[in-house]
Amino acid sequence: MRKWVISSVIAGLFMSMITTSKASFDSISLGEYPRNSELYQSIDNENSLQQLNQMIILPNSLFDEKAAAGIINRMASLPESLLEKINQNDITLKLFTGKLTDNQTARYLAGQIPRGYHSQTTWDAVPGIGGSQVVLVKIGHSEKGKGHGSVNLELHEMAHSVDKLVFENISKNKEFQLIWEEEKGILFPGNSYFILHVEEYFAETFAMYHLNKETNKQLKSAAPLTYQFIRDIH
């Protein structure tokens, strides 16, 4: 009887850990990561950590902590109100190493060719994906040209989930579609990916708005209506 009770308690604690943590066996949440690590020493905005502690999921293995801290710092630059909405919708940003399709939420994409990529590239080699409750971003691939054409990988992919889940497909909103039709060719001349797909245009302009002063200014100058729309949704 005593053994049965002990086993039940252990099982209960185990199930509690599973249901209350967003991390899996191969990962760890930012809030659970050691505070004396290089990662934490490289985080600039500690004020946003409360919002990011459960949102950011890290590999439970060796990874580039400085590069990961850069991703975290960029996410921390998002408005507090938006971070709250992301958390309210149970959206996580899972940072990974290796192949995207090694992650459970993306395994079904193995061997498939993603939209906008050449025929030789499959989802296995793509560094990120968004639009669902689990946003995947490969550590060390944030910058344009590192397996993608976005100004910033994590902001672009998170924007897809913000679009679909937080604002219920706001890129399909009639007002935004009219803005897209008017400004897409000015902001992205000759870039069919952003010209043909309104949700990609939203994600990229969201990334431009939030990345840094230079990209923010570029967006405001070339696409003022888009700039105003992105600013107003916060």
PDB file of C-alpha atoms in Angstrom:
ATOM      1  CA  MET A   1       0.000   0.000   0.000  1.00  0.00           C
ATOM      2  CA  ARG A   2       2.788   2.401   0.934  1.00  0.00           C
ATOM      3  CA  LYS A   3       4.622   1.689  -2.323  1.00  0.00           C
ATOM      4  CA  TRP A   4       1.417   2.333  -4.260  1.00  0.00           C
ATOM      5  CA  VAL A   5       0.922   5.701  -2.531  1.00  0.00           C
ATOM      6  CA  ILE A   6       4.527   6.751  -3.174  1.00  0.00           C
ATOM      7  CA  SER A   7       4.255   5.711  -6.817  1.00  0.00           C
ATOM      8  CA  SER A   8       1.019   7.681  -7.180  1.00  0.00           C
ATOM      9  CA  VAL A   9       2.617  10.797  -5.690  1.00  0.00           C
ATOM     10  CA  ILE A  10       5.630  10.535  -7.995  1.00  0.00           C
ATOM     11  CA  ALA A  11       3.380  10.003 -11.001  1.00  0.00           C
ATOM     12  CA  GLY A  12       1.296  13.009  -9.988  1.00  0.00           C
ATOM     13  CA  LEU A  13       4.341  15.228  -9.675  1.00  0.00           C
ATOM     14  CA  PHE A  14       5.618  13.993 -13.022  1.00  0.00           C
ATOM     15  CA  MET A  15       2.322  14.764 -14.758  1.00  0.00           C
ATOM     16  CA  SER A  16       2.258  18.178 -13.105  1.00  0.00           C
ATOM     17  CA  MET A  17       5.675  18.962 -14.545  1.00  0.00           C
ATOM     18  CA  ILE A  18       4.503  17.935 -17.988  1.00  0.00           C
ATOM     19  CA  THR A  19       1.330  19.993 -17.923  1.00  0.00           C
ATOM     20  CA  THR A  20       2.765  23.177 -16.379  1.00  0.00           C
ATOM     21  CA  SER A  21       5.968  23.464 -18.411  1.00  0.00           C
ATOM     22  CA  LYS A  22       5.992  24.387 -22.093  1.00  0.00           C
ATOM     23  CA  ALA A  23       9.382  22.737 -22.553  1.00  0.00           C
ATOM     24  CA  SER A  24       9.787  19.106 -23.605  1.00  0.00           C
ATOM     25  CA  PHE A  25      12.399  16.494 -22.761  1.00  0.00           C
ATOM     26  CA  ASP A  26      14.851  17.943 -25.323  1.00  0.00           C
ATOM     27  CA  SER A  27      14.389  21.561 -24.228  1.00  0.00           C
ATOM     28  CA  ILE A  28      14.264  23.945 -21.279  1.00  0.00           C
ATOM     29  CA  SER A  29      12.405  27.222 -20.755  1.00  0.00           C
ATOM     30  CA  LEU A  30      14.351  30.470 -20.376  1.00  0.00           C
ATOM     31  CA  GLY A  31      13.037  30.780 -16.829  1.00  0.00           C
ATOM     32  CA  GLU A  32      14.602  27.431 -15.917  1.00  0.00           C
ATOM     33  CA  TYR A  33      17.991  28.222 -17.477  1.00  0.00           C
ATOM     34  CA  PRO A  34      20.950  28.908 -15.112  1.00  0.00           C
ATOM     35  CA  ARG A  35      21.157  32.578 -14.138  1.00  0.00           C
ATOM     36  CA  ASN A  36      24.960  32.533 -13.976  1.00  0.00           C
ATOM     37  CA  SER A  37      25.240  31.494 -17.632  1.00  0.00           C
ATOM     38  CA  GLU A  38      26.744  33.463 -20.517  1.00  0.00           C
ATOM     39  CA  LEU A  39      23.236  33.626 -21.944  1.00  0.00           C
ATOM     40  CA  TYR A  40      21.866  35.676 -19.047  1.00  0.00           C
ATOM     41  CA  GLN A  41      24.972  37.873 -18.939  1.00  0.00           C
ATOM     42  CA  SER A  42      24.289  38.783 -22.588  1.00  0.00           C
ATOM     43  CA  ILE A  43      20.637  39.735 -22.086  1.00  0.00           C
ATOM     44  CA  ASP A  44      20.208  43.518 -22.224  1.00  0.00           C
ATOM     45  CA  ASN A  45      16.578  44.036 -21.275  1.00  0.00           C
ATOM     46  CA  GLU A  46      15.883  42.205 -18.035  1.00  0.00           C
ATOM     47  CA  ASN A  47      12.601  44.072 -17.575  1.00  0.00           C
ATOM     48  CA  SER A  48      10.940  41.863 -20.203  1.00  0.00           C
ATOM     49  CA  LEU A  49      12.190  38.582 -18.740  1.00  0.00           C
ATOM     50  CA  GLN A  50       8.930  37.980 -16.903  1.00  0.00           C
ATOM     51  CA  GLN A  51       7.122  37.873 -20.247  1.00  0.00           C
ATOM     52  CA  LEU A  52       9.854  35.829 -21.927  1.00  0.00           C
ATOM     53  CA  ASN A  53      10.629  33.253 -19.226  1.00  0.00           C
ATOM     54  CA  GLN A  54       7.967  30.811 -20.432  1.00  0.00           C
ATOM     55  CA  MET A  55       7.739  32.049 -24.020  1.00  0.00           C
ATOM     56  CA  ILE A  56      11.357  31.288 -24.943  1.00  0.00           C
ATOM     57  CA  ILE A  57      12.283  27.604 -25.133  1.00  0.00           C
ATOM     58  CA  LEU A  58      15.985  26.684 -25.334  1.00  0.00           C
ATOM     59  CA  PRO A  59      17.760  23.476 -26.377  1.00  0.00           C
ATOM     60  CA  ASN A  60      18.636  21.115 -23.549  1.00  0.00           C
ATOM     61  CA  SER A  61      22.093  20.692 -25.104  1.00  0.00           C
ATOM     62  CA  LEU A  62      25.074  22.839 -26.105  1.00  0.00           C
ATOM     63  CA  PHE A  63      24.269  25.900 -28.232  1.00  0.00           C
ATOM     64  CA  ASP A  64      25.645  29.359 -29.034  1.00  0.00           C
ATOM     65  CA  GLU A  65      24.471  31.300 -25.972  1.00  0.00           C
ATOM     66  CA  LYS A  66      25.471  34.716 -27.345  1.00  0.00           C
ATOM     67  CA  ALA A  67      23.497  34.158 -30.537  1.00  0.00           C
ATOM     68  CA  ALA A  68      20.514  32.941 -28.510  1.00  0.00           C
ATOM     69  CA  ALA A  69      20.778  36.012 -26.262  1.00  0.00           C
ATOM     70  CA  GLY A  70      20.628  38.190 -29.374  1.00  0.00           C
ATOM     71  CA  ILE A  71      17.330  36.550 -30.339  1.00  0.00           C
ATOM     72  CA  ILE A  72      15.998  37.052 -26.813  1.00  0.00           C
ATOM     73  CA  ASN A  73      17.063  40.716 -26.806  1.00  0.00           C
ATOM     74  CA  ARG A  74      15.232  41.332 -30.071  1.00  0.00           C
ATOM     75  CA  MET A  75      12.091  39.677 -28.734  1.00  0.00           C
ATOM     76  CA  ALA A  76      12.403  41.758 -25.556  1.00  0.00           C
ATOM     77  CA  SER A  77      12.263  44.910 -27.683  1.00  0.00           C
ATOM     78  CA  LEU A  78       8.643  44.174 -28.618  1.00  0.00           C
ATOM     79  CA  PRO A  79       6.046  46.277 -26.762  1.00  0.00           C
ATOM     80  CA  GLU A  80       5.065  44.906 -23.366  1.00  0.00           C
ATOM     81  CA  SER A  81       1.399  44.855 -24.392  1.00  0.00           C
ATOM     82  CA  LEU A  82       2.185  42.696 -27.422  1.00  0.00           C
ATOM     83  CA  LEU A  83       4.319  40.285 -25.394  1.00  0.00           C
ATOM     84  CA  GLU A  84       1.386  39.900 -23.019  1.00  0.00           C
ATOM     85  CA  LYS A  85      -0.930  39.028 -25.917  1.00  0.00           C
ATOM     86  CA  ILE A  86       1.576  36.509 -27.264  1.00  0.00           C
ATOM     87  CA  ASN A  87       1.673  34.821 -23.861  1.00  0.00           C
ATOM     88  CA  GLN A  88      -2.100  34.925 -23.520  1.00  0.00           C
ATOM     89  CA  ASN A  89      -2.325  32.947 -26.760  1.00  0.00           C
ATOM     90  CA  ASP A  90       0.198  30.376 -25.459  1.00  0.00           C
ATOM     91  CA  ILE A  91       2.660  31.108 -28.267  1.00  0.00           C
ATOM     92  CA  THR A  92       6.214  29.940 -27.636  1.00  0.00           C
ATOM     93  CA  LEU A  93       9.451  30.667 -29.477  1.00  0.00           C
ATOM     94  CA  LYS A  94      11.497  27.493 -29.567  1.00  0.00           C
ATOM     95  CA  LEU A  95      15.171  27.947 -30.439  1.00  0.00           C
ATOM     96  CA  PHE A  96      16.875  24.946 -31.968  1.00  0.00           C
ATOM     97  CA  THR A  97      20.052  23.577 -33.504  1.00  0.00           C
ATOM     98  CA  GLY A  98      20.191  20.938 -36.229  1.00  0.00           C
ATOM     99  CA  LYS A  99      17.300  20.444 -38.665  1.00  0.00           C
ATOM    100  CA  LEU A 100      13.955  22.179 -38.391  1.00  0.00           C
ATOM    101  CA  THR A 101      12.171  18.890 -39.050  1.00  0.00           C
ATOM    102  CA  ASP A 102      13.868  17.297 -36.033  1.00  0.00           C
ATOM    103  CA  ASN A 103      11.348  19.284 -33.995  1.00  0.00           C
ATOM    104  CA  GLN A 104       8.123  17.425 -33.289  1.00  0.00           C
ATOM    105  CA  THR A 105       5.852  20.207 -34.550  1.00  0.00           C
ATOM    106  CA  ALA A 106       7.622  20.301 -37.937  1.00  0.00           C
ATOM    107  CA  ARG A 107       8.323  16.614 -38.599  1.00  0.00           C
ATOM    108  CA  TYR A 108       5.416  16.372 -41.023  1.00  0.00           C
ATOM    109  CA  LEU A 109       7.259  18.796 -43.344  1.00  0.00           C
ATOM    110  CA  ALA A 110      10.311  16.545 -43.822  1.00  0.00           C
ATOM    111  CA  GLY A 111      11.313  16.307 -47.477  1.00  0.00           C
ATOM    112  CA  GLN A 112       8.777  18.883 -48.653  1.00  0.00           C
ATOM    113  CA  ILE A 113       9.720  21.991 -50.621  1.00  0.00           C
ATOM    114  CA  PRO A 114       8.559  25.249 -48.989  1.00  0.00           C
ATOM    115  CA  ARG A 115       6.930  28.092 -50.880  1.00  0.00           C
ATOM    116  CA  GLY A 116       9.412  30.604 -52.229  1.00  0.00           C
ATOM    117  CA  TYR A 117      12.455  28.291 -52.121  1.00  0.00           C
ATOM    118  CA  HIS A 118      14.334  26.630 -54.956  1.00  0.00           C
ATOM    119  CA  SER A 119      13.511  23.037 -55.821  1.00  0.00           C
ATOM    120  CA  GLN A 120      16.689  21.740 -54.164  1.00  0.00           C
ATOM    121  CA  THR A 121      15.736  23.142 -50.754  1.00  0.00           C
ATOM    122  CA  THR A 122      13.386  21.251 -48.442  1.00  0.00           C
ATOM    123  CA  TRP A 123      11.924  22.202 -45.074  1.00  0.00           C
ATOM    124  CA  ASP A 124      14.705  20.188 -43.443  1.00  0.00           C
ATOM    125  CA  ALA A 125      17.177  22.964 -44.340  1.00  0.00           C
ATOM    126  CA  VAL A 126      14.934  25.957 -43.598  1.00  0.00           C
ATOM    127  CA  PRO A 127      15.948  27.838 -40.403  1.00  0.00           C
ATOM    128  CA  GLY A 128      12.523  28.834 -39.136  1.00  0.00           C
ATOM    129  CA  ILE A 129       8.751  28.601 -39.294  1.00  0.00           C
ATOM    130  CA  GLY A 130       5.890  30.529 -37.694  1.00  0.00           C
ATOM    131  CA  GLY A 131       2.132  30.777 -37.798  1.00  0.00           C
ATOM    132  CA  SER A 132       1.266  28.311 -35.048  1.00  0.00           C
ATOM    133  CA  GLN A 133       1.595  28.241 -31.262  1.00  0.00           C
ATOM    134  CA  VAL A 134       5.163  26.950 -31.599  1.00  0.00           C
ATOM    135  CA  VAL A 135       7.465  29.278 -33.547  1.00  0.00           C
ATOM    136  CA  LEU A 136      10.738  27.593 -34.510  1.00  0.00           C
ATOM    137  CA  VAL A 137      13.956  29.571 -35.029  1.00  0.00           C
ATOM    138  CA  LYS A 138      17.421  28.153 -35.616  1.00  0.00           C
ATOM    139  CA  ILE A 139      20.131  29.681 -33.443  1.00  0.00           C
ATOM    140  CA  GLY A 140      22.752  31.586 -35.434  1.00  0.00           C
ATOM    141  CA  HIS A 141      20.522  32.197 -38.461  1.00  0.00           C
ATOM    142  CA  SER A 142      18.834  35.482 -37.556  1.00  0.00           C
ATOM    143  CA  GLU A 143      20.423  37.614 -40.269  1.00  0.00           C
ATOM    144  CA  LYS A 144      19.278  37.873 -43.882  1.00  0.00           C
ATOM    145  CA  GLY A 145      21.065  35.441 -46.178  1.00  0.00           C
ATOM    146  CA  LYS A 146      21.480  32.703 -43.578  1.00  0.00           C
ATOM    147  CA  GLY A 147      19.025  30.341 -45.199  1.00  0.00           C
ATOM    148  CA  HIS A 148      16.279  32.943 -45.625  1.00  0.00           C
ATOM    149  CA  GLY A 149      15.541  36.317 -47.203  1.00  0.00           C
ATOM    150  CA  SER A 150      14.011  38.147 -44.252  1.00  0.00           C
ATOM    151  CA  VAL A 151      15.548  41.162 -42.564  1.00  0.00           C
ATOM    152  CA  ASN A 152      15.322  39.156 -39.322  1.00  0.00           C
ATOM    153  CA  LEU A 153      14.274  35.539 -38.912  1.00  0.00           C
ATOM    154  CA  GLU A 154      12.741  35.473 -35.428  1.00  0.00           C
ATOM    155  CA  LEU A 155      10.712  38.661 -35.796  1.00  0.00           C
ATOM    156  CA  HIS A 156       9.408  37.537 -39.193  1.00  0.00           C
ATOM    157  CA  GLU A 157       8.377  34.084 -37.974  1.00  0.00           C
ATOM    158  CA  MET A 158       6.845  35.398 -34.762  1.00  0.00           C
ATOM    159  CA  ALA A 159       4.896  37.886 -36.877  1.00  0.00           C
ATOM    160  CA  HIS A 160       3.135  35.005 -38.637  1.00  0.00           C
ATOM    161  CA  SER A 161       1.817  33.741 -35.300  1.00  0.00           C
ATOM    162  CA  VAL A 162       0.928  37.267 -34.189  1.00  0.00           C
ATOM    163  CA  ASP A 163      -0.965  37.691 -37.458  1.00  0.00           C
ATOM    164  CA  LYS A 164      -2.896  34.413 -37.261  1.00  0.00           C
ATOM    165  CA  LEU A 165      -3.425  33.856 -33.543  1.00  0.00           C
ATOM    166  CA  VAL A 166      -3.162  37.180 -31.726  1.00  0.00           C
ATOM    167  CA  PHE A 167      -4.955  39.315 -34.331  1.00  0.00           C
ATOM    168  CA  GLU A 168      -6.981  36.572 -36.051  1.00  0.00           C
ATOM    169  CA  ASN A 169      -5.489  36.800 -39.568  1.00  0.00           C
ATOM    170  CA  ILE A 170      -5.152  40.560 -39.617  1.00  0.00           C
ATOM    171  CA  SER A 171      -3.124  40.358 -42.841  1.00  0.00           C
ATOM    172  CA  LYS A 172      -6.372  39.262 -44.538  1.00  0.00           C
ATOM    173  CA  ASN A 173      -8.109  42.368 -43.180  1.00  0.00           C
ATOM    174  CA  LYS A 174      -9.546  44.462 -46.037  1.00  0.00           C
ATOM    175  CA  GLU A 175      -7.853  47.629 -44.782  1.00  0.00           C
ATOM    176  CA  PHE A 176      -4.445  45.972 -44.701  1.00  0.00           C
ATOM    177  CA  GLN A 177      -4.937  44.347 -48.102  1.00  0.00           C
ATOM    178  CA  LEU A 178      -5.643  47.743 -49.663  1.00  0.00           C
ATOM    179  CA  ILE A 179      -2.467  49.106 -48.061  1.00  0.00           C
ATOM    180  CA  TRP A 180      -0.507  46.093 -49.294  1.00  0.00           C
ATOM    181  CA  GLU A 181      -1.754  46.603 -52.861  1.00  0.00           C
ATOM    182  CA  GLU A 182      -0.687  50.246 -52.757  1.00  0.00           C
ATOM    183  CA  GLU A 183       2.741  49.939 -51.144  1.00  0.00           C
ATOM    184  CA  LYS A 184       4.104  46.431 -51.830  1.00  0.00           C
ATOM    185  CA  GLY A 185       5.774  47.351 -55.124  1.00  0.00           C
ATOM    186  CA  ILE A 186       7.331  50.475 -53.632  1.00  0.00           C
ATOM    187  CA  LEU A 187       8.778  48.749 -50.577  1.00  0.00           C
ATOM    188  CA  PHE A 188       9.768  45.479 -52.263  1.00  0.00           C
ATOM    189  CA  PRO A 189      10.245  46.164 -55.995  1.00  0.00           C
ATOM    190  CA  GLY A 190      10.797  42.934 -57.922  1.00  0.00           C
ATOM    191  CA  ASN A 191      10.398  40.727 -54.840  1.00  0.00           C
ATOM    192  CA  SER A 192       7.602  38.349 -55.818  1.00  0.00           C
ATOM    193  CA  TYR A 193       7.534  36.658 -52.403  1.00  0.00           C
ATOM    194  CA  PHE A 194       6.291  39.781 -50.630  1.00  0.00           C
ATOM    195  CA  ILE A 195       4.385  41.120 -53.633  1.00  0.00           C
ATOM    196  CA  LEU A 196       2.306  37.955 -54.147  1.00  0.00           C
ATOM    197  CA  HIS A 197       1.704  36.887 -50.534  1.00  0.00           C
ATOM    198  CA  VAL A 198       0.066  39.398 -48.209  1.00  0.00           C
ATOM    199  CA  GLU A 199       0.858  37.380 -45.061  1.00  0.00           C
ATOM    200  CA  GLU A 200       4.569  37.433 -45.972  1.00  0.00           C
ATOM    201  CA  TYR A 201       4.373  41.179 -46.537  1.00  0.00           C
ATOM    202  CA  PHE A 202       2.837  41.613 -43.089  1.00  0.00           C
ATOM    203  CA  ALA A 203       5.487  39.448 -41.428  1.00  0.00           C
ATOM    204  CA  GLU A 204       8.363  41.249 -43.123  1.00  0.00           C
ATOM    205  CA  THR A 205       7.070  44.748 -42.430  1.00  0.00           C
ATOM    206  CA  PHE A 206       6.440  43.756 -38.812  1.00  0.00           C
ATOM    207  CA  ALA A 207      10.091  42.663 -38.630  1.00  0.00           C
ATOM    208  CA  MET A 208      11.276  45.894 -40.233  1.00  0.00           C
ATOM    209  CA  TYR A 209       9.239  47.986 -37.808  1.00  0.00           C
ATOM    210  CA  HIS A 210      10.743  46.291 -34.756  1.00  0.00           C
ATOM    211  CA  LEU A 211      14.294  45.307 -35.749  1.00  0.00           C
ATOM    212  CA  ASN A 212      16.176  48.599 -35.409  1.00  0.00           C
ATOM    213  CA  LYS A 213      15.998  52.330 -36.114  1.00  0.00           C
ATOM    214  CA  GLU A 214      17.356  51.913 -39.643  1.00  0.00           C
ATOM    215  CA  THR A 215      14.766  49.373 -40.811  1.00  0.00           C
ATOM    216  CA  ASN A 216      12.019  51.251 -38.971  1.00  0.00           C
ATOM    217  CA  LYS A 217      12.950  54.439 -40.797  1.00  0.00           C
ATOM    218  CA  GLN A 218      13.132  52.600 -44.118  1.00  0.00           C
ATOM    219  CA  LEU A 219       9.612  51.236 -43.631  1.00  0.00           C
ATOM    220  CA  LYS A 220       8.223  54.615 -42.603  1.00  0.00           C
ATOM    221  CA  SER A 221       9.774  56.326 -45.621  1.00  0.00           C
ATOM    222  CA  ALA A 222       8.817  53.802 -48.319  1.00  0.00           C
ATOM    223  CA  ALA A 223       5.513  52.512 -46.928  1.00  0.00           C
ATOM    224  CA  PRO A 224       3.983  55.067 -44.533  1.00  0.00           C
ATOM    225  CA  LEU A 225       0.516  53.477 -44.542  1.00  0.00           C
ATOM    226  CA  THR A 226       1.956  50.086 -43.638  1.00  0.00           C
ATOM    227  CA  TYR A 227       4.077  51.726 -40.952  1.00  0.00           C
ATOM    228  CA  GLN A 228       1.009  53.385 -39.428  1.00  0.00           C
ATOM    229  CA  PHE A 229      -0.969  50.128 -39.535  1.00  0.00           C
ATOM    230  CA  ILE A 230       1.762  48.153 -37.754  1.00  0.00           C
ATOM    231  CA  ARG A 231       2.132  50.897 -35.144  1.00  0.00           C
ATOM    232  CA  ASP A 232      -1.604  51.066 -34.481  1.00  0.00           C
ATOM    233  CA  ILE A 233      -2.096  47.343 -33.787  1.00  0.00           C
ATOM    234  CA  HIS A 234       0.090  47.589 -30.676  1.00  0.00           C
TER     235      HIS A 234
END
